[in-house]
């Protein structure tokens, strides 16, 4: 029983250290030009979705896990004209992955994980209200 408690405490300690390392990498600065390019890419993805062209939308991006077509109806409802506040964060220390997120005045939050600013490959898209 005592051995199990030690293992549990050690596991929690390792998780806490790991999470603190992740948050440090997530706060890396993104250059102004790179940030603007990533925001422009996210806007393009949303505009393609708004134009009701699902084939183009699905060609333009793919996701890990759940298919983007499941999010298509939600994305169509997002109005970029709501003047959302955009946030861009680097996910890795080398800056190869980025998260672009925004919240519309209608209360919808969209988070997109984008691989490499140069290729602008959409890896994941999450919509919450």
PDB file of C-alpha atoms in Angstrom:
ATOM      1  CA  UNK A   1       0.000   0.000   0.000  1.00  0.00           C
ATOM      2  CA  UNK A   2       2.822   2.395   0.874  1.00  0.00           C
ATOM      3  CA  UNK A   3       4.609   1.529  -2.373  1.00  0.00           C
ATOM      4  CA  UNK A   4       1.459   2.344  -4.382  1.00  0.00           C
ATOM      5  CA  UNK A   5       1.226   5.735  -2.661  1.00  0.00           C
ATOM      6  CA  UNK A   6       4.811   6.574  -3.558  1.00  0.00           C
ATOM      7  CA  UNK A   7       4.252   5.585  -7.194  1.00  0.00           C
ATOM      8  CA  UNK A   8       1.110   7.742  -7.324  1.00  0.00           C
ATOM      9  CA  UNK A   9       2.874  10.778  -5.824  1.00  0.00           C
ATOM     10  CA  UNK A  10       5.803  10.318  -8.239  1.00  0.00           C
ATOM     11  CA  UNK A  11       3.405  10.066 -11.201  1.00  0.00           C
ATOM     12  CA  UNK A  12       1.586  13.256 -10.160  1.00  0.00           C
ATOM     13  CA  UNK A  13       4.929  15.055  -9.743  1.00  0.00           C
ATOM     14  CA  UNK A  14       6.046  13.992 -13.247  1.00  0.00           C
ATOM     15  CA  UNK A  15       2.716  15.116 -14.763  1.00  0.00           C
ATOM     16  CA  UNK A  16       2.943  18.523 -13.074  1.00  0.00           C
ATOM     17  CA  UNK A  17       6.515  19.027 -14.345  1.00  0.00           C
ATOM     18  CA  UNK A  18       5.452  17.937 -17.848  1.00  0.00           C
ATOM     19  CA  UNK A  19       2.494  20.325 -17.894  1.00  0.00           C
ATOM     20  CA  UNK A  20       4.609  23.247 -16.731  1.00  0.00           C
ATOM     21  CA  UNK A  21       6.994  22.544 -19.626  1.00  0.00           C
ATOM     22  CA  UNK A  22       4.110  22.510 -22.123  1.00  0.00           C
ATOM     23  CA  UNK A  23       2.778  25.843 -20.949  1.00  0.00           C
ATOM     24  CA  UNK A  24       6.235  27.382 -21.290  1.00  0.00           C
ATOM     25  CA  UNK A  25       6.449  26.316 -24.956  1.00  0.00           C
ATOM     26  CA  UNK A  26       2.913  27.552 -25.633  1.00  0.00           C
ATOM     27  CA  UNK A  27       3.786  31.106 -24.658  1.00  0.00           C
ATOM     28  CA  UNK A  28       6.588  31.466 -27.209  1.00  0.00           C
ATOM     29  CA  UNK A  29       6.414  34.707 -29.182  1.00  0.00           C
ATOM     30  CA  UNK A  30       5.280  34.679 -32.787  1.00  0.00           C
ATOM     31  CA  UNK A  31       6.612  37.269 -35.202  1.00  0.00           C
ATOM     32  CA  UNK A  32       4.154  39.920 -36.361  1.00  0.00           C
ATOM     33  CA  UNK A  33       4.361  38.823 -40.012  1.00  0.00           C
ATOM     34  CA  UNK A  34       3.903  35.157 -39.128  1.00  0.00           C
ATOM     35  CA  UNK A  35       0.962  35.984 -36.853  1.00  0.00           C
ATOM     36  CA  UNK A  36      -0.771  37.969 -39.609  1.00  0.00           C
ATOM     37  CA  UNK A  37      -0.223  35.139 -42.117  1.00  0.00           C
ATOM     38  CA  UNK A  38      -1.707  32.555 -39.750  1.00  0.00           C
ATOM     39  CA  UNK A  39      -4.724  34.751 -38.979  1.00  0.00           C
ATOM     40  CA  UNK A  40      -5.254  35.331 -42.711  1.00  0.00           C
ATOM     41  CA  UNK A  41      -5.143  31.565 -43.268  1.00  0.00           C
ATOM     42  CA  UNK A  42      -7.710  30.940 -40.513  1.00  0.00           C
ATOM     43  CA  UNK A  43      -9.968  33.634 -42.011  1.00  0.00           C
ATOM     44  CA  UNK A  44      -9.664  31.974 -45.431  1.00  0.00           C
ATOM     45  CA  UNK A  45     -10.682  28.609 -43.973  1.00  0.00           C
ATOM     46  CA  UNK A  46     -13.733  30.220 -42.348  1.00  0.00           C
ATOM     47  CA  UNK A  47     -14.669  32.070 -45.538  1.00  0.00           C
ATOM     48  CA  UNK A  48     -14.470  28.876 -47.581  1.00  0.00           C
ATOM     49  CA  UNK A  49     -16.817  27.270 -45.050  1.00  0.00           C
ATOM     50  CA  UNK A  50     -19.222  30.241 -45.213  1.00  0.00           C
ATOM     51  CA  UNK A  51     -19.405  30.032 -49.005  1.00  0.00           C
ATOM     52  CA  UNK A  52     -21.131  26.632 -48.703  1.00  0.00           C
ATOM     53  CA  UNK A  53     -18.555  24.755 -50.728  1.00  0.00           C
ATOM     54  CA  UNK A  54     -17.926  21.694 -48.579  1.00  0.00           C
ATOM     55  CA  UNK A  55     -15.714  19.945 -51.147  1.00  0.00           C
ATOM     56  CA  UNK A  56     -13.349  22.922 -51.341  1.00  0.00           C
ATOM     57  CA  UNK A  57     -13.382  23.233 -47.575  1.00  0.00           C
ATOM     58  CA  UNK A  58     -12.517  19.579 -47.046  1.00  0.00           C
ATOM     59  CA  UNK A  59      -9.806  19.759 -49.725  1.00  0.00           C
ATOM     60  CA  UNK A  60      -8.317  22.839 -48.079  1.00  0.00           C
ATOM     61  CA  UNK A  61      -7.881  21.160 -44.717  1.00  0.00           C
ATOM     62  CA  UNK A  62      -7.878  17.876 -42.865  1.00  0.00           C
ATOM     63  CA  UNK A  63      -8.023  17.109 -39.185  1.00  0.00           C
ATOM     64  CA  UNK A  64      -6.763  14.613 -36.667  1.00  0.00           C
ATOM     65  CA  UNK A  65      -9.432  12.564 -34.997  1.00  0.00           C
ATOM     66  CA  UNK A  66     -12.873  13.883 -35.839  1.00  0.00           C
ATOM     67  CA  UNK A  67     -13.542  14.788 -39.497  1.00  0.00           C
ATOM     68  CA  UNK A  68     -13.830  18.453 -40.382  1.00  0.00           C
ATOM     69  CA  UNK A  69     -17.136  17.831 -42.166  1.00  0.00           C
ATOM     70  CA  UNK A  70     -18.672  17.359 -38.686  1.00  0.00           C
ATOM     71  CA  UNK A  71     -17.727  20.980 -37.966  1.00  0.00           C
ATOM     72  CA  UNK A  72     -18.787  22.342 -41.339  1.00  0.00           C
ATOM     73  CA  UNK A  73     -22.285  23.479 -40.301  1.00  0.00           C
ATOM     74  CA  UNK A  74     -20.895  25.260 -37.255  1.00  0.00           C
ATOM     75  CA  UNK A  75     -18.200  27.010 -39.277  1.00  0.00           C
ATOM     76  CA  UNK A  76     -20.791  28.259 -41.785  1.00  0.00           C
ATOM     77  CA  UNK A  77     -22.498  30.134 -38.980  1.00  0.00           C
ATOM     78  CA  UNK A  78     -19.391  32.029 -37.904  1.00  0.00           C
ATOM     79  CA  UNK A  79     -19.382  35.642 -38.980  1.00  0.00           C
ATOM     80  CA  UNK A  80     -15.887  37.001 -39.293  1.00  0.00           C
ATOM     81  CA  UNK A  81     -17.476  40.461 -39.415  1.00  0.00           C
ATOM     82  CA  UNK A  82     -18.065  40.196 -35.665  1.00  0.00           C
ATOM     83  CA  UNK A  83     -14.545  41.632 -35.265  1.00  0.00           C
ATOM     84  CA  UNK A  84     -13.204  38.765 -33.175  1.00  0.00           C
ATOM     85  CA  UNK A  85     -10.099  39.009 -31.055  1.00  0.00           C
ATOM     86  CA  UNK A  86      -7.464  36.787 -32.655  1.00  0.00           C
ATOM     87  CA  UNK A  87      -4.791  35.010 -30.648  1.00  0.00           C
ATOM     88  CA  UNK A  88      -1.821  33.119 -32.026  1.00  0.00           C
ATOM     89  CA  UNK A  89       0.480  30.928 -29.937  1.00  0.00           C
ATOM     90  CA  UNK A  90       3.390  28.693 -30.868  1.00  0.00           C
ATOM     91  CA  UNK A  91       2.886  25.136 -29.685  1.00  0.00           C
ATOM     92  CA  UNK A  92       6.448  23.853 -29.925  1.00  0.00           C
ATOM     93  CA  UNK A  93       9.751  25.473 -29.058  1.00  0.00           C
ATOM     94  CA  UNK A  94      10.821  25.296 -32.710  1.00  0.00           C
ATOM     95  CA  UNK A  95       7.618  27.122 -33.684  1.00  0.00           C
ATOM     96  CA  UNK A  96       6.520  24.446 -36.155  1.00  0.00           C
ATOM     97  CA  UNK A  97       2.934  24.214 -34.866  1.00  0.00           C
ATOM     98  CA  UNK A  98       0.646  27.109 -33.992  1.00  0.00           C
ATOM     99  CA  UNK A  99      -2.745  27.561 -32.412  1.00  0.00           C
ATOM    100  CA  UNK A 100      -4.946  30.286 -33.862  1.00  0.00           C
ATOM    101  CA  UNK A 101      -8.068  30.999 -31.856  1.00  0.00           C
ATOM    102  CA  UNK A 102     -10.788  33.593 -31.809  1.00  0.00           C
ATOM    103  CA  UNK A 103     -14.122  34.243 -30.163  1.00  0.00           C
ATOM    104  CA  UNK A 104     -16.935  35.948 -32.046  1.00  0.00           C
ATOM    105  CA  UNK A 105     -19.396  38.376 -30.510  1.00  0.00           C
ATOM    106  CA  UNK A 106     -21.966  35.582 -30.876  1.00  0.00           C
ATOM    107  CA  UNK A 107     -19.984  33.648 -28.259  1.00  0.00           C
ATOM    108  CA  UNK A 108     -18.515  31.007 -30.566  1.00  0.00           C
ATOM    109  CA  UNK A 109     -14.879  30.106 -29.926  1.00  0.00           C
ATOM    110  CA  UNK A 110     -12.856  28.560 -32.731  1.00  0.00           C
ATOM    111  CA  UNK A 111      -9.409  27.068 -32.214  1.00  0.00           C
ATOM    112  CA  UNK A 112      -7.326  25.856 -35.136  1.00  0.00           C
ATOM    113  CA  UNK A 113      -4.033  24.011 -34.890  1.00  0.00           C
ATOM    114  CA  UNK A 114      -1.877  24.875 -37.876  1.00  0.00           C
ATOM    115  CA  UNK A 115       1.265  22.983 -38.814  1.00  0.00           C
ATOM    116  CA  UNK A 116       4.160  25.103 -40.032  1.00  0.00           C
ATOM    117  CA  UNK A 117       3.377  28.669 -40.948  1.00  0.00           C
ATOM    118  CA  UNK A 118       4.841  28.145 -44.429  1.00  0.00           C
ATOM    119  CA  UNK A 119       2.629  25.219 -45.494  1.00  0.00           C
ATOM    120  CA  UNK A 120      -0.423  26.365 -43.490  1.00  0.00           C
ATOM    121  CA  UNK A 121      -1.749  22.824 -43.085  1.00  0.00           C
ATOM    122  CA  UNK A 122      -4.781  22.749 -40.793  1.00  0.00           C
ATOM    123  CA  UNK A 123      -4.277  19.851 -38.374  1.00  0.00           C
ATOM    124  CA  UNK A 124      -7.211  20.305 -36.048  1.00  0.00           C
ATOM    125  CA  UNK A 125     -10.251  22.512 -35.688  1.00  0.00           C
ATOM    126  CA  UNK A 126     -12.399  22.889 -32.573  1.00  0.00           C
ATOM    127  CA  UNK A 127     -15.618  24.889 -32.222  1.00  0.00           C
ATOM    128  CA  UNK A 128     -17.284  25.595 -28.879  1.00  0.00           C
ATOM    129  CA  UNK A 129     -20.133  27.884 -27.896  1.00  0.00           C
TER     130      UNK A 129
END
